[in-house]
C-alpha cells in the first residue's frame, strides 16, 4: 500500500514540475518556436500532477474529512516548502505589479513568460499577451485545478461541491472569458461581478468614460455595476449573508477557497488578531470611501483637491498600497504563512461592507445544534477567517460574525454534527444568550429554585 | 436602641458579605466537569477558585486527543481557552497532584507537601482506563487512550509499531484504530461481541459500522478476548494470545475495555464511594462541603434505564453547571434528562436521542430506514402500544437536538413525527432530504398513505418556540 502511494506521490510531483519547468524555461527565453501546444502541454502536466496528487491523497479511500498530518506537512505547517512557495508567489506578484519586464513584457515583442502566452491571447482576442492576460490565465487555471481537487476532497458534501462549481464558473466565464470576448468586440474590458469597492477603479474617470464611450451596452454595464452595489448586493446579503459573494462568486474568495484550501488552518485565532482585523478592515473601508468621493469630486469639478486631499495622488497610493501590495503580494503571496484569507479578513473593503450588512441586516447565521458540542476545536482550527467558532458552539450560541464568509468548512469538519449554515427571518438567538444554562434546554437539568 | 439594631444589622450584613466573598473553592480536576463548574461559579460569584490537576497545565478537549495524533490539530488547538481567559476570570490553575484530602480541617495536601484550605471542595477527577488482570500487563507497549500522557506514550511508541492490537470494541477502541490506521499501521481489533458495539447499537447500525471498519482495512476479530501478553527480552510487547488460542504478533496493545472512576485521592477519607463517589441530587457527597461531578460521580438516583455513572462529556458539563449553582447558593437538582450522545466511527457520524435499545425489547418498535449505498440510516423508536416516539438513532445523518428532544419530551406520536421529520434535518444545505424515504418506510409498515411536510428553518424555530 505504502509503496504504490509513494510512487503516486513522486509521479504527481514529477508531472507538476514538468509543467512548471516550461514556465521557468520560458522565463530564460529557451524556446524559439511558440505555439498554443506548448502552453497546453505545460498546463496539462500541472493538471495531471494535481490529479495524481488527489489520487494519492484520496484515491481508494472512503469519502470523509481527510485532514491527516496537515500540521506535520512542510507545505502546510509554515515549513520550508511553505516558505519557498510563499517566496516564489511573492516574487511573482512583485514582478507582475512593478517589474513586468522581468516576466518578458515589452512594447515591441514580448519575451520570456509572457511570450509563452501570446498564441493563446492571439487566438482569443487577436492581440499579443499582456502581463495581466498571463495573470488572468494562471489565476483562472489555479481556481479550476485546485477547485477540482477541492471537489474530490469534499465529494460527500453537496454544499461544498456546488459552491466550488460556482466559484469556478464565475472565474472562468465572468472574470476571464467574457471580458476577453468583450475586448475582442471593442467593448470595455469589464468583470461584471467585480463590484465597488473591491473594484476600486469603478468610479475612475477613465473607467466611466470607457463605459459611456461604448454606447448602450457600455452604459448598461455601468448601471448594472451601480445596481449591484446599491440594490443587488444588499438584497442577496440580506437573504443569504455575505457568502453569496465571498465564497460563491468572488475571484479573491475563489482562489482562497481552492488554491488556498491547504492553508486555511494557518489563520490566527487569537483575540489580538480579531482586534487588528477590525481596526484594519474598517480603516481601509473608510479610505476607499474617501478616495472614491474625492475621485468623483475631481471628475465633476475639475478641481485637483477635495478639501486638503489631492485626489489623484490618494487614488494612486490606494492602488499601490491596497490594490497591489495588500491584496496581491500579501493577500496571495503569504498564503502559506498567514492563511488563505488574509486579504479578505484584514483588507477587503467589500468584505467590510458586506460584513456590516451580514451582522445587522441579514437572515444568515450558523446554528449550533443543542448541546452536542465537545469543544474539540476542529471548527476553529479550519476557519480561514480566524473565527473562534468553538467559543460560540460550546455555549450553544449561534455564530453571527461580520467576517464569516460562509464557506461551511466548520460544519463539514465538525465530528458531531453541531454546526449548520442557515437562513431564516426569525431571531434564533432570542433568550439563548444572557445567563442561561448552556446545554440544550432546561429539561436536561430541571431548574428547581428553592430560594 | 433602634440605632443600635440598625448598626448591628449593618454589621451583620457586612460580615455576611465578607463571608460570601471570601469563600474559597478548590476544584480537583481540570476536565470538562471541573472547568464548567469553575466558569459558572465565576459567573455567579466572586469566590476564589483554584483548579488543581496533574495532567495538564490547561483544560483541553479530551475527546479531541485523537486529532492531535492524526495531525488535524496541534496540542494548543485542543486547549479550549486562550491563556488570558484564566487570569481574566480569576481562576487559578495549579499543575499539582493532590495526595490527601483532610476533611476534618477542610484542607488538601499536595505532593509538594503544600497544604491548601478550602471552604468548598469539588472533586472532578474523571475516569481512568480500566485494565483487567491479563498476564503480561506489566510489559512495555501497552496503553489506554484517556490521558494526555497516553497520547504522548502512543506518539513516542509509534515508530516501533508495525502491528497494533486494540482490545475492546467501543468508542475509544475505534478512535485508537483510526489513529493507528492513519499512520499506516496494521490494526487488529478484538471485540468480545459478535458485532461492533452491539451492546449499545441496534443490530443494523452495528453491522453498518462493523463493515465500515473493515473497509478502512482494520481487521476485527469478533467473539474473542485477550488471554495473555508476551514480551521480548527487553520487556517490550511482542505478541498476544487470544481466547481462541490464536497468537498474534504485535508491538503495541491499546486497551479500550472501558473506563472506571478515578477516585484514588479519596482513600483514607470518609467520603462514601461505591464504583464512583456517591452523590445526592445536589451533587453533594456525604461529607459536608465536598461535592463530586463528572465521570467520577455516582448518582444515588437514576431515571429508568439510565446508569448511575454516565462517563460522557455532556454529563460532565451539565453537572458542572448544576454544582456551581448549588455552591453559589442557588439550589438546583441534577436530573439526567433525555439522553443524548454522539460519536464518529471513522467517517460515519452517530447521534442518539432518547431511548434506543440495542436488543429487541418487548413493547418497543422502530421505523428504520437505511441508505442503499451510503453509510446512512435513520431509526425512530416508539412505544408499540401508545405509538409515542421515545428515541432516535442516526448514522451519517445529522438531526436537530432540540427538535428530537421536544418530540420525546412532549410524547408526540409517531405519525406526526414522521410527517414532520424534516424539522429535524440538520445536514448541510443542499444535502439530500430523506423525508420521503422515512415516510415510505412508515407507509409500508402501517399500510397508510401519509406524506412528508416541507419545513423551513422558520418552521423549526416556530415549532421550538411553542414550547412553554
CSV table of C-alpha atoms in Angstrom, one decimal, chain A residues 124-447:
chain,number,residue,atom,x,y,z
A,124,UNK,CA,-8.7,34.7,-28.1
A,125,UNK,CA,-8.6,38.4,-29.0
A,126,UNK,CA,-6.2,39.0,-31.8
A,127,UNK,CA,-3.7,40.8,-29.6
A,128,UNK,CA,-0.5,39.7,-28.0
A,129,UNK,CA,-0.5,38.9,-24.3
A,130,UNK,CA,0.0,41.4,-21.6
A,131,UNK,CA,1.2,40.6,-18.1
A,132,UNK,CA,-2.4,40.9,-17.0
A,133,UNK,CA,-3.5,38.3,-19.5
A,134,UNK,CA,-0.9,35.9,-18.2
A,135,UNK,CA,-2.1,36.6,-14.7
A,136,UNK,CA,-5.7,36.0,-15.7
A,137,UNK,CA,-4.9,32.7,-17.3
A,138,UNK,CA,-2.9,31.4,-14.4
A,139,UNK,CA,-5.4,32.7,-11.8
A,140,UNK,CA,-8.3,31.0,-13.6
A,141,UNK,CA,-6.3,27.9,-14.1
A,142,UNK,CA,-5.4,27.7,-10.4
A,143,UNK,CA,-9.0,28.1,-9.4
A,144,UNK,CA,-10.0,25.4,-11.9
A,145,UNK,CA,-7.4,22.9,-11.0
A,146,UNK,CA,-7.5,23.3,-7.2
A,147,UNK,CA,-11.3,23.6,-7.4
A,148,UNK,CA,-11.3,20.1,-8.9
A,149,UNK,CA,-9.1,18.9,-6.0
A,150,UNK,CA,-11.4,20.6,-3.5
A,151,UNK,CA,-14.5,18.9,-5.1
A,152,UNK,CA,-12.8,15.5,-4.8
A,153,UNK,CA,-11.8,16.2,-1.2
A,154,UNK,CA,-15.3,17.2,-0.2
A,155,UNK,CA,-17.3,15.0,-2.6
A,156,UNK,CA,-19.5,13.9,0.3
A,157,UNK,CA,-20.7,17.4,1.0
A,158,UNK,CA,-23.0,18.9,-1.6
A,159,UNK,CA,-22.8,22.4,-0.2
A,160,UNK,CA,-19.0,22.3,-0.8
A,161,UNK,CA,-19.3,20.8,-4.3
A,162,UNK,CA,-21.9,23.3,-5.5
A,163,UNK,CA,-20.1,26.3,-4.0
A,164,UNK,CA,-16.9,25.3,-5.8
A,165,UNK,CA,-18.6,24.7,-9.1
A,166,UNK,CA,-19.9,28.3,-8.6
A,167,UNK,CA,-16.6,29.9,-8.0
A,168,UNK,CA,-15.0,28.1,-10.9
A,169,UNK,CA,-17.9,29.2,-13.2
A,170,UNK,CA,-17.7,32.9,-12.1
A,171,UNK,CA,-14.0,33.0,-12.5
A,172,UNK,CA,-13.9,31.2,-15.9
A,173,UNK,CA,-16.9,32.9,-17.5
A,174,UNK,CA,-17.3,36.3,-15.8
A,175,UNK,CA,-13.8,37.2,-14.8
A,176,UNK,CA,-11.9,35.6,-17.7
A,177,UNK,CA,-13.7,34.7,-20.9
A,178,UNK,CA,-16.4,37.3,-21.1
A,179,UNK,CA,-14.1,40.3,-20.6
A,180,UNK,CA,-11.7,39.0,-23.2
A,181,UNK,CA,-14.5,38.5,-25.7
A,182,UNK,CA,-15.9,41.9,-24.9
A,183,UNK,CA,-12.5,43.4,-25.7
A,184,UNK,CA,-12.5,41.5,-29.0
A,185,UNK,CA,-15.9,43.1,-29.8
A,186,UNK,CA,-14.5,46.5,-28.9
A,187,UNK,CA,-16.5,46.7,-25.7
A,188,UNK,CA,-15.0,47.8,-22.4
A,189,UNK,CA,-13.0,45.1,-20.6
A,190,UNK,CA,-15.2,44.6,-17.6
A,191,UNK,CA,-15.7,41.9,-15.0
A,192,UNK,CA,-19.4,42.3,-14.3
A,193,UNK,CA,-19.3,40.7,-10.8
A,194,UNK,CA,-16.3,42.8,-9.7
A,195,UNK,CA,-18.1,45.3,-7.5
A,196,UNK,CA,-17.0,48.6,-6.0
A,197,UNK,CA,-15.3,48.9,-3.5
A,198,UNK,CA,-13.3,45.7,-4.2
A,199,UNK,CA,-13.1,47.2,-7.7
A,200,UNK,CA,-11.7,50.5,-6.5
A,201,UNK,CA,-11.3,52.0,-10.0
A,202,UNK,CA,-15.0,51.6,-10.9
A,203,UNK,CA,-15.6,55.4,-10.4
A,204,UNK,CA,-12.3,56.4,-12.0
A,205,UNK,CA,-12.8,58.8,-14.9
A,206,UNK,CA,-11.2,56.6,-17.5
A,207,UNK,CA,-13.4,53.7,-16.4
A,208,UNK,CA,-16.6,55.7,-16.6
A,209,UNK,CA,-15.5,57.1,-19.9
A,210,UNK,CA,-14.8,53.6,-21.2
A,211,UNK,CA,-18.4,52.6,-20.3
A,212,UNK,CA,-20.0,55.7,-21.8
A,213,UNK,CA,-17.9,55.6,-25.0
A,214,UNK,CA,-19.1,52.1,-25.7
A,215,UNK,CA,-22.7,53.0,-26.4
A,216,UNK,CA,-25.8,51.4,-24.8
A,217,UNK,CA,-24.0,48.2,-23.8
A,218,UNK,CA,-21.3,50.1,-22.0
A,219,UNK,CA,-23.9,52.2,-20.3
A,220,UNK,CA,-25.9,49.1,-19.3
A,221,UNK,CA,-22.7,47.7,-17.8
A,222,UNK,CA,-22.2,50.8,-15.8
A,223,UNK,CA,-25.7,50.8,-14.5
A,224,UNK,CA,-25.5,47.1,-13.7
A,225,UNK,CA,-22.5,47.9,-11.6
A,226,UNK,CA,-24.4,50.6,-9.7
A,227,UNK,CA,-27.4,48.2,-9.3
A,228,UNK,CA,-25.2,45.6,-7.8
A,229,UNK,CA,-23.7,48.0,-5.3
A,230,UNK,CA,-26.9,49.6,-4.1
A,231,UNK,CA,-29.6,47.0,-4.7
A,232,UNK,CA,-28.5,43.6,-5.8
A,233,UNK,CA,-25.8,43.0,-3.2
A,234,UNK,CA,-27.7,44.3,-0.1
A,235,UNK,CA,-30.7,42.1,-1.1
A,236,UNK,CA,-28.6,39.0,-1.7
A,237,UNK,CA,-26.7,39.7,1.6
A,238,UNK,CA,-30.0,40.1,3.4
A,239,UNK,CA,-31.3,36.7,2.3
A,240,UNK,CA,-28.1,34.6,2.3
A,241,UNK,CA,-25.4,36.5,4.2
A,242,UNK,CA,-22.1,37.7,2.6
A,243,UNK,CA,-21.3,34.2,1.5
A,244,UNK,CA,-23.3,34.7,-1.7
A,245,UNK,CA,-20.3,36.9,-2.8
A,246,UNK,CA,-17.3,35.9,-0.7
A,247,UNK,CA,-17.4,32.2,-1.1
A,248,UNK,CA,-19.6,31.7,-4.1
A,249,UNK,CA,-18.8,34.4,-6.6
A,250,UNK,CA,-15.7,36.5,-5.7
A,251,UNK,CA,-12.4,35.8,-7.5
A,252,UNK,CA,-10.3,36.5,-4.5
A,253,UNK,CA,-12.5,34.2,-2.4
A,254,UNK,CA,-12.4,31.7,-5.2
A,255,UNK,CA,-8.7,31.5,-5.2
A,256,UNK,CA,-8.6,31.3,-1.4
A,257,UNK,CA,-11.1,28.5,-1.3
A,258,UNK,CA,-9.4,26.4,-3.9
A,259,UNK,CA,-5.7,27.1,-4.2
A,260,UNK,CA,-5.7,28.4,-0.6
A,261,UNK,CA,-7.6,25.5,0.9
A,262,UNK,CA,-4.5,23.7,2.1
A,263,UNK,CA,-3.6,26.8,4.2
A,264,UNK,CA,-6.9,27.7,5.8
A,265,UNK,CA,-5.9,26.4,9.2
A,266,UNK,CA,-3.0,28.9,9.4
A,267,UNK,CA,-5.2,31.9,10.1
A,268,UNK,CA,-4.6,33.3,13.6
A,269,UNK,CA,-7.5,32.7,16.0
A,270,UNK,CA,-6.2,35.0,18.8
A,271,UNK,CA,-8.2,37.8,20.3
A,272,UNK,CA,-5.5,40.2,19.3
A,273,UNK,CA,-5.9,39.2,15.6
A,274,UNK,CA,-9.5,39.9,15.9
A,275,UNK,CA,-8.8,43.4,17.2
A,276,UNK,CA,-6.3,44.1,14.4
A,277,UNK,CA,-8.8,42.8,11.9
A,278,UNK,CA,-11.5,45.2,13.0
A,279,UNK,CA,-9.2,48.2,13.0
A,280,UNK,CA,-7.6,47.5,9.6
A,281,UNK,CA,-10.6,46.5,7.6
A,282,UNK,CA,-12.8,49.4,8.7
A,283,UNK,CA,-9.9,51.9,8.2
A,284,UNK,CA,-9.5,50.6,4.6
A,285,UNK,CA,-13.2,50.9,4.1
A,286,UNK,CA,-13.1,54.5,5.2
A,287,UNK,CA,-10.1,55.1,3.0
A,288,UNK,CA,-11.8,53.7,-0.1
A,289,UNK,CA,-14.9,55.8,0.5
A,290,UNK,CA,-12.9,59.0,1.0
A,291,UNK,CA,-10.8,58.2,-2.1
A,292,UNK,CA,-13.8,57.4,-4.3
A,293,UNK,CA,-15.7,60.6,-3.2
A,294,UNK,CA,-12.5,62.5,-3.9
A,295,UNK,CA,-12.1,61.0,-7.4
A,296,UNK,CA,-15.7,61.7,-8.3
A,297,UNK,CA,-15.4,65.2,-6.9
A,298,UNK,CA,-12.4,65.9,-9.0
A,299,UNK,CA,-14.1,64.4,-12.0
A,300,UNK,CA,-17.2,66.6,-11.6
A,301,UNK,CA,-15.5,69.9,-10.6
A,302,UNK,CA,-12.1,69.5,-12.3
A,303,UNK,CA,-10.5,70.5,-9.1
A,304,UNK,CA,-7.4,68.7,-8.1
A,305,UNK,CA,-8.1,68.9,-4.4
A,306,UNK,CA,-11.1,67.9,-2.3
A,307,UNK,CA,-10.6,69.8,0.9
A,308,UNK,CA,-6.9,69.3,1.5
A,309,UNK,CA,-6.8,65.9,-0.2
A,310,UNK,CA,-5.0,65.5,-3.5
A,311,UNK,CA,-7.5,63.1,-5.0
A,312,UNK,CA,-5.3,61.7,-7.8
A,313,UNK,CA,-2.4,61.1,-5.5
A,314,UNK,CA,-4.6,59.4,-2.9
A,315,UNK,CA,-6.1,57.3,-5.7
A,316,UNK,CA,-2.7,56.2,-6.9
A,317,UNK,CA,-1.4,55.5,-3.4
A,318,UNK,CA,-4.5,53.4,-2.7
A,319,UNK,CA,-3.9,51.4,-5.9
A,320,UNK,CA,-0.3,50.8,-4.9
A,321,UNK,CA,-0.7,50.0,-1.2
A,322,UNK,CA,-4.1,48.4,-1.0
A,323,UNK,CA,-4.9,47.3,-4.5
A,324,UNK,CA,-1.5,45.8,-5.3
A,325,UNK,CA,0.7,45.4,-2.2
A,326,UNK,CA,-2.0,44.2,0.2
A,327,UNK,CA,-4.5,42.3,-1.9
A,328,UNK,CA,-1.9,40.7,-4.2
A,329,UNK,CA,1.5,40.5,-2.7
A,330,UNK,CA,0.5,39.9,0.9
A,331,UNK,CA,-3.0,38.5,0.2
A,332,UNK,CA,-1.8,35.7,-2.0
A,333,UNK,CA,1.9,35.6,-1.6
A,334,UNK,CA,1.5,34.9,2.1
A,335,UNK,CA,-1.0,32.1,1.8
A,336,UNK,CA,1.4,29.5,3.2
A,337,UNK,CA,2.4,31.8,6.1
A,338,UNK,CA,-0.8,33.6,7.2
A,339,UNK,CA,-3.5,31.5,5.7
A,340,UNK,CA,-5.7,31.9,2.7
A,341,UNK,CA,-8.0,34.8,3.6
A,342,UNK,CA,-5.6,37.5,4.9
A,343,UNK,CA,-6.8,40.0,2.3
A,344,UNK,CA,-10.5,39.1,2.8
A,345,UNK,CA,-10.2,39.2,6.5
A,346,UNK,CA,-7.9,42.2,7.1
A,347,UNK,CA,-8.1,44.3,4.0
A,348,UNK,CA,-11.1,43.9,1.7
A,349,UNK,CA,-13.4,46.9,1.9
A,350,UNK,CA,-16.1,44.9,0.1
A,351,UNK,CA,-16.0,42.3,2.8
A,352,UNK,CA,-16.2,45.1,5.4
A,353,UNK,CA,-19.5,46.4,3.9
A,354,UNK,CA,-21.0,43.0,3.4
A,355,UNK,CA,-19.9,42.1,6.9
A,356,UNK,CA,-21.8,45.0,8.4
A,357,UNK,CA,-24.8,44.1,6.4
A,358,UNK,CA,-24.5,40.4,7.5
A,359,UNK,CA,-24.2,41.3,11.1
A,360,UNK,CA,-27.1,43.7,11.3
A,361,UNK,CA,-29.4,43.2,8.3
A,362,UNK,CA,-29.2,39.5,7.3
A,363,UNK,CA,-31.1,36.3,7.8
A,364,UNK,CA,-27.9,34.3,7.7
A,365,UNK,CA,-26.5,32.6,10.8
A,366,UNK,CA,-24.6,29.5,11.7
A,367,UNK,CA,-26.8,27.4,14.0
A,368,UNK,CA,-25.4,25.4,16.9
A,369,UNK,CA,-27.0,22.0,17.5
A,370,UNK,CA,-28.2,22.0,21.0
A,371,UNK,CA,-25.7,20.6,23.5
A,372,UNK,CA,-23.8,18.3,21.1
A,373,UNK,CA,-20.5,20.3,21.0
A,374,UNK,CA,-17.5,18.6,22.5
A,375,UNK,CA,-15.2,21.6,22.3
A,376,UNK,CA,-12.8,19.6,20.1
A,377,UNK,CA,-11.6,22.7,18.1
A,378,UNK,CA,-11.8,21.4,14.5
A,379,UNK,CA,-14.2,24.3,13.6
A,380,UNK,CA,-12.0,27.0,14.9
A,381,UNK,CA,-8.8,25.4,13.5
A,382,UNK,CA,-10.2,25.1,10.0
A,383,UNK,CA,-11.9,28.5,10.0
A,384,UNK,CA,-10.0,30.5,7.4
A,385,UNK,CA,-11.3,33.8,8.8
A,386,UNK,CA,-9.8,33.1,12.2
A,387,UNK,CA,-13.2,33.0,14.0
A,388,UNK,CA,-13.1,31.1,17.2
A,389,UNK,CA,-16.2,29.1,16.2
A,390,UNK,CA,-15.8,26.8,19.2
A,391,UNK,CA,-16.2,29.6,21.7
A,392,UNK,CA,-19.8,30.1,20.5
A,393,UNK,CA,-20.6,26.5,19.7
A,394,UNK,CA,-19.7,25.1,23.1
A,395,UNK,CA,-22.0,27.6,24.8
A,396,UNK,CA,-24.9,26.6,22.5
A,397,UNK,CA,-24.8,30.1,20.8
A,398,UNK,CA,-25.3,30.7,17.1
A,399,UNK,CA,-22.5,32.3,15.2
A,400,UNK,CA,-23.2,35.8,13.8
A,401,UNK,CA,-19.9,37.3,12.9
A,402,UNK,CA,-19.3,40.1,10.4
A,403,UNK,CA,-16.2,38.3,9.0
A,404,UNK,CA,-17.8,34.9,8.3
A,405,UNK,CA,-17.7,34.2,4.6
A,406,UNK,CA,-20.0,31.2,4.9
A,407,UNK,CA,-17.6,28.7,3.4
A,408,UNK,CA,-19.2,26.0,5.5
A,409,UNK,CA,-16.0,24.2,6.4
A,410,UNK,CA,-16.6,24.4,10.2
A,411,UNK,CA,-19.8,22.5,9.6
A,412,UNK,CA,-18.0,20.0,7.4
A,413,UNK,CA,-15.2,19.2,9.8
A,414,UNK,CA,-17.4,19.0,12.9
A,415,UNK,CA,-17.3,15.4,14.1
A,416,UNK,CA,-20.5,15.7,16.0
A,417,UNK,CA,-22.9,17.4,13.5
A,418,UNK,CA,-23.1,20.6,15.6
A,419,UNK,CA,-23.0,23.4,13.0
A,420,UNK,CA,-25.2,24.4,10.1
A,421,UNK,CA,-25.3,27.4,7.9
A,422,UNK,CA,-28.9,28.6,7.7
A,423,UNK,CA,-31.1,31.5,6.6
A,424,UNK,CA,-34.2,32.4,8.4
A,425,UNK,CA,-36.2,35.5,9.3
A,426,UNK,CA,-36.7,34.5,12.9
A,427,UNK,CA,-34.2,35.5,15.5
A,428,UNK,CA,-32.9,32.3,16.9
A,429,UNK,CA,-30.6,33.9,19.5
A,430,UNK,CA,-33.5,35.3,21.4
A,431,UNK,CA,-33.2,34.3,25.0
A,432,UNK,CA,-30.3,32.0,24.2
A,433,UNK,CA,-27.7,34.4,25.4
A,434,UNK,CA,-27.7,36.0,28.8
A,435,UNK,CA,-27.1,34.0,31.9
A,436,UNK,CA,-28.8,30.9,30.7
A,437,UNK,CA,-27.5,27.4,31.1
A,438,UNK,CA,-25.5,26.3,28.1
A,439,UNK,CA,-26.9,23.0,27.3
A,440,UNK,CA,-29.8,22.3,25.1
A,441,UNK,CA,-32.8,23.2,27.2
A,442,UNK,CA,-33.9,23.3,30.8
A,443,UNK,CA,-35.5,19.9,30.7
A,444,UNK,CA,-32.0,18.4,30.7
A,445,UNK,CA,-31.4,19.7,34.1
A,446,UNK,CA,-34.6,20.8,35.8
A,447,UNK,CA,-34.2,24.2,37.5
